[in-house]
Amino acid sequence: MLQALESEAAGKEEIDAQDRIACLGALERKVLWLSTWMIHNANHLRPNRDGLKVGGHQASSASLATLMTALYFDVLRPQDRVAVKPHASPVFHAIQYLLGHQNREKLERFRAFGGAQSYPSRTKDGETVDFSTGSVGLGVGITLFASMAQDYLRLKGLVPTEDPPGRMIALAGDAELDEGNIFEALLEGWKHDVRNLWWVIDYNRQSLDAVVSDRLFGRIDAMFEMMGWRVVTLKYGRLLEAAFARPDGHHLREWIDACPNSLYSALVYKGGEGWREHLHRDLNRYPGIRAILDDHDDKALQRLMTNLAGHDMESVLDAFHGVADDRPTCFIAYTIKGYGLPFAGHKDNHAGLMNLDQMASFRRDMGVAEGAEWDPFAGLELPPERLSNFLSSAPLARADRRRHDAPRVPVPPSLRAPRGAKLSTQEAFGRILGNIAAAGGALADRIVTTSPDVTVSTNLGPWVNRRGIFDRAERADTFREENVVSAQRWAMSPKGQHIELGIAESNLFLQLAALGLSGPLFGTRLLPIGTLYDPFIKRGLDVLNYACYQDARFILVATPSGITLAPEGGAHQSIGEPLIGLAQPGLVAFEPAYADELAVLLRWAFEEIQREDGQSVYFRLSTRPIEQPKREISPELEEAIIAGAYWLHEPAEGAELAIAYCGAVAPEALAAHQEVAEDIPGAGLLTITSPDRLHQGWQLARSAGKTGAAERLLSRLCSGAALVTVGDFHPATLSWLGAVVGNRIVPIGVDRFGQSGDIPDLYRAHGIDTGAILDAAARACLLAMR
Ligand SMILES: Cc1ncc(C[n+]2csc(CCOP(=O)(O)OP(=O)(O)O)c2C)c(N)n1
Ligand SMILES: [Mg+2]
């Protein structure tokens, strides 16, 4: 009896499995159709007003249709998070449409204003996109840092741990592995013992321009294994495996194994006849191979020879379901670029689009009638109801909202500014964070700091000493245990709140992006602070842009900066970074001069990064100790510091000159102002805390028909008054101020590489010392008199 029941149950499972494969097979066809049609519609059927090719990637999409169908309709669980290969966006949108999470109008408007985006975008496509992609390599990398963020939250009990962790999954093009950021991330991941990470490589052996080198992949799996990953290779599908099992079949396997990528791709494109010709030439002496060729007409032979595992649903499901533990896993899935489409395998197919005739014949093959193009089930062999039931039973279809609304972390009304006659903004930063660490509470508990091997030199020491370094395991501070004196405590544990990274700025920004999305991704906000040297922002600039593009929220502290780092010399000096701060969307930049300003701004930043329409915040800080003003910060002054500027010395009404400075050059600006004031008693001295905020305020005010802070401030001066701007950065950072109310402006700053020296020598050489400010003031006054 028991046996009968067991075999009945086994039989049912078998039917379920077959049913599942049948449904997934049908849906895979639909996904391929919809993604191809979406692009076709955008390029051939929508009116084109500007003559630009609309584009889309039919071949790159087709390459991933099987793998993504398997993942989204069967394998993925609600807590998994995915970065999709950018140019598989149409497949992604098609899948979301079938799941009922995307509407037809968006598909019809693929790549049009307000429509589905060319590359999946968190901010524009919404809820269903976990990570934006577009700049190849970065979507892959962010999943690794998201897995670290997830570990960070779980090990601290900051998210519920009853549910299993999510798998962070990247669907990567094979050529994405040429991007250096992938390797930087892999090494960092190994150090941090990353878990729950899957990288699925769409190994179609083609990039944008070409077919990739045959020798490469032997290296690539070895490298993943070296980093502790499991490598699962999906090479041949069921049909080919069956052929290999026939008499002489191993010769066929050896032939394909030895076939150069370019020849394989070319034969895929040529089809059955091409295969037959080559196999006949090379393997005709084996009777078993002759039998295989006789048993397959050209169409069947093409089907057989292109039956790679990445297009074989059963193989794909076996591979994904075969991984049950949390070890990071790389799936190398052999695929064909353009699989199932007429330009499959052609080396130029990356930007290729099917023409009208090709589409007509594809439509016939797919059994889709005219007018039924967007119908979710048209032309499929299975009844719509069965497919629709199958879809609604997919774990992702049943899930609640994918994106969390994480409660905000309360921020105290003020942060204590460090006191001292002379302080640098870098020192003030370290002390403010140290105070927060000592005070404890919600704010302190949610801050997480990270730095690419410049923790100590950016002055995160006071914070790290109190809050410790994060690691999955407890690791002792050996120097401390051996009683070797050090100012830095370096013990590691899951409780630690600092993530120490190796020297790779790209990793810093990916880590900030992942931590800065912890609210929407995992349901608990973190307040990430990353530190690095200001010039090395440029090393990670595309990644910073990537983080901002997807609206990740974090605080970036860049220090030391400018030529003011003096003896450190020209290689470490930054010049154009404030212009990046000015121009980068999603990032607001500050360069305060004084500790009390920084205390105001840091507090504001903790709120800003949590505001719905807020931004990330970049502080450019200096190592130069300067004399601090003795003052209480009034609410008005606080507001002005945040808005970007205030009069340190108020000009007389209608004054003819003002000096505006920003950051570490404060002492020179003050001295110059004092001298100028002897000749022009009403001259003003403007402290600029943020060229970026001032500029943004100016632009916003103009479009809203209001008066911005810059206009309000400069209107104190007489019409056409002389204005000097000075900062340790490119003079263009502030030169636009002359356009606000029409001042006669002389902007001075740094516009060439420097060298080692002390501040007096360097400021003189670069023309930003007191004398240079005075000269500029004289020139500006001359201009104003003309
Ligand atoms: C950083 C960056 N450089 C260049 C590009 C342009 N680009 C888009 S796809 C691509 C090649 C991708 O090849 P692969 O990853 O193998 O994807 P496939 O289309 O073959 O699946 C390139 C160079 C880009 N998107 N991002
Ligand atoms: Mg490729």
PDB file of C-alpha atoms and ligand atoms in Angstrom, residues 57 59-61 63-64 85-88 119 134-138 172-177 179 202-210 212 335 337 349-350 542, ligand 1:
ATOM      1  CA  HIS A  57      19.318  44.530 -28.459  1.00  0.00           C
ATOM      2  CA  ALA A  59      20.430  39.353 -30.143  1.00  0.00           C
ATOM      3  CA  SER A  60      21.675  40.030 -26.602  1.00  0.00           C
ATOM      4  CA  SER A  61      18.141  39.559 -25.326  1.00  0.00           C
ATOM      5  CA  SER A  63      20.786  35.000 -25.554  1.00  0.00           C
ATOM      6  CA  LEU A  64      19.291  35.226 -22.050  1.00  0.00           C
ATOM      7  CA  LYS A  85      22.608  42.462 -17.978  1.00  0.00           C
ATOM      8  CA  PRO A  86      21.806  45.938 -19.294  1.00  0.00           C
ATOM      9  CA  HIS A  87      21.071  44.952 -22.869  1.00  0.00           C
ATOM     10  CA  ALA A  88      18.714  42.174 -21.745  1.00  0.00           C
ATOM     11  CA  TYR A 119      18.524  49.478 -19.528  1.00  0.00           C
ATOM     12  CA  GLY A 134      23.993  50.138 -17.975  1.00  0.00           C
ATOM     13  CA  SER A 135      27.691  50.630 -17.439  1.00  0.00           C
ATOM     14  CA  VAL A 136      28.853  47.060 -17.934  1.00  0.00           C
ATOM     15  CA  GLY A 137      30.531  45.336 -14.999  1.00  0.00           C
ATOM     16  CA  LEU A 138      28.981  47.526 -12.333  1.00  0.00           C
ATOM     17  CA  ALA A 172      26.299  39.059 -16.768  1.00  0.00           C
ATOM     18  CA  GLY A 173      27.402  39.215 -20.375  1.00  0.00           C
ATOM     19  CA  ASP A 174      30.635  37.319 -20.905  1.00  0.00           C
ATOM     20  CA  ALA A 175      32.422  40.436 -22.135  1.00  0.00           C
ATOM     21  CA  GLU A 176      31.510  42.168 -18.883  1.00  0.00           C
ATOM     22  CA  LEU A 177      34.275  40.098 -17.360  1.00  0.00           C
ATOM     23  CA  GLU A 179      35.883  45.112 -16.811  1.00  0.00           C
ATOM     24  CA  ASP A 202      25.725  34.486 -20.495  1.00  0.00           C
ATOM     25  CA  TYR A 203      28.607  32.829 -22.284  1.00  0.00           C
ATOM     26  CA  ASN A 204      27.675  33.554 -25.892  1.00  0.00           C
ATOM     27  CA  ARG A 205      31.331  34.158 -26.717  1.00  0.00           C
ATOM     28  CA  GLN A 206      30.508  37.439 -28.384  1.00  0.00           C
ATOM     29  CA  SER A 207      31.004  40.995 -27.242  1.00  0.00           C
ATOM     30  CA  LEU A 208      29.890  44.149 -29.069  1.00  0.00           C
ATOM     31  CA  ASP A 209      32.508  44.102 -31.800  1.00  0.00           C
ATOM     32  CA  ALA A 210      33.725  40.588 -31.966  1.00  0.00           C
ATOM     33  CA  VAL A 212      35.889  36.515 -27.809  1.00  0.00           C
ATOM     34  CA  THR A 335      24.465  30.363 -25.055  1.00  0.00           C
ATOM     35  CA  LYS A 337      23.771  35.416 -29.201  1.00  0.00           C
ATOM     36  CA  ASN A 349      24.547  41.053 -34.486  1.00  0.00           C
ATOM     37  CA  HIS A 350      24.992  43.127 -31.319  1.00  0.00           C
ATOM     38  CA  ASP A 542      31.803  56.080 -13.135  1.00  0.00           C
TER      39      ASP A 542
HETATM   40  C1  LIG B   1      31.348  50.618 -19.314  1.00  0.00           C
HETATM   41  C2  LIG B   1      30.721  50.328 -20.645  1.00  0.00           C
HETATM   42  N1  LIG B   1      31.481  50.326 -21.738  1.00  0.00           N
HETATM   43  C3  LIG B   1      30.924  50.081 -22.944  1.00  0.00           C
HETATM   44  C4  LIG B   1      29.596  49.799 -23.063  1.00  0.00           C
HETATM   45  C5  LIG B   1      28.998  49.530 -24.441  1.00  0.00           C
HETATM   46  N2  LIG B   1      28.637  48.090 -24.527  1.00  0.00           N
HETATM   47  C6  LIG B   1      27.386  47.704 -24.304  1.00  0.00           C
HETATM   48  S1  LIG B   1      27.222  46.038 -24.424  1.00  0.00           S
HETATM   49  C7  LIG B   1      28.847  45.823 -24.803  1.00  0.00           C
HETATM   50  C8  LIG B   1      29.395  44.449 -25.073  1.00  0.00           C
HETATM   51  C9  LIG B   1      28.770  43.455 -24.219  1.00  0.00           C
HETATM   52  O1  LIG B   1      29.145  42.155 -24.515  1.00  0.00           O
HETATM   53  P1  LIG B   1      28.647  41.018 -23.568  1.00  0.00           P
HETATM   54  O2  LIG B   1      28.803  41.462 -22.168  1.00  0.00           O
HETATM   55  O3  LIG B   1      29.304  39.773 -23.955  1.00  0.00           O
HETATM   56  O4  LIG B   1      27.086  40.990 -23.830  1.00  0.00           O
HETATM   57  P2  LIG B   1      26.245  40.221 -24.938  1.00  0.00           P
HETATM   58  O5  LIG B   1      25.534  41.267 -25.712  1.00  0.00           O
HETATM   59  O6  LIG B   1      27.187  39.423 -25.775  1.00  0.00           O
HETATM   60  O7  LIG B   1      25.330  39.367 -24.169  1.00  0.00           O
HETATM   61  C10 LIG B   1      29.494  47.046 -24.817  1.00  0.00           C
HETATM   62  C11 LIG B   1      30.937  47.208 -25.113  1.00  0.00           C
HETATM   63  C12 LIG B   1      28.829  49.824 -21.873  1.00  0.00           C
HETATM   64  N3  LIG B   1      27.523  49.610 -21.871  1.00  0.00           N
HETATM   65  N4  LIG B   1      29.419  50.056 -20.681  1.00  0.00           N
END
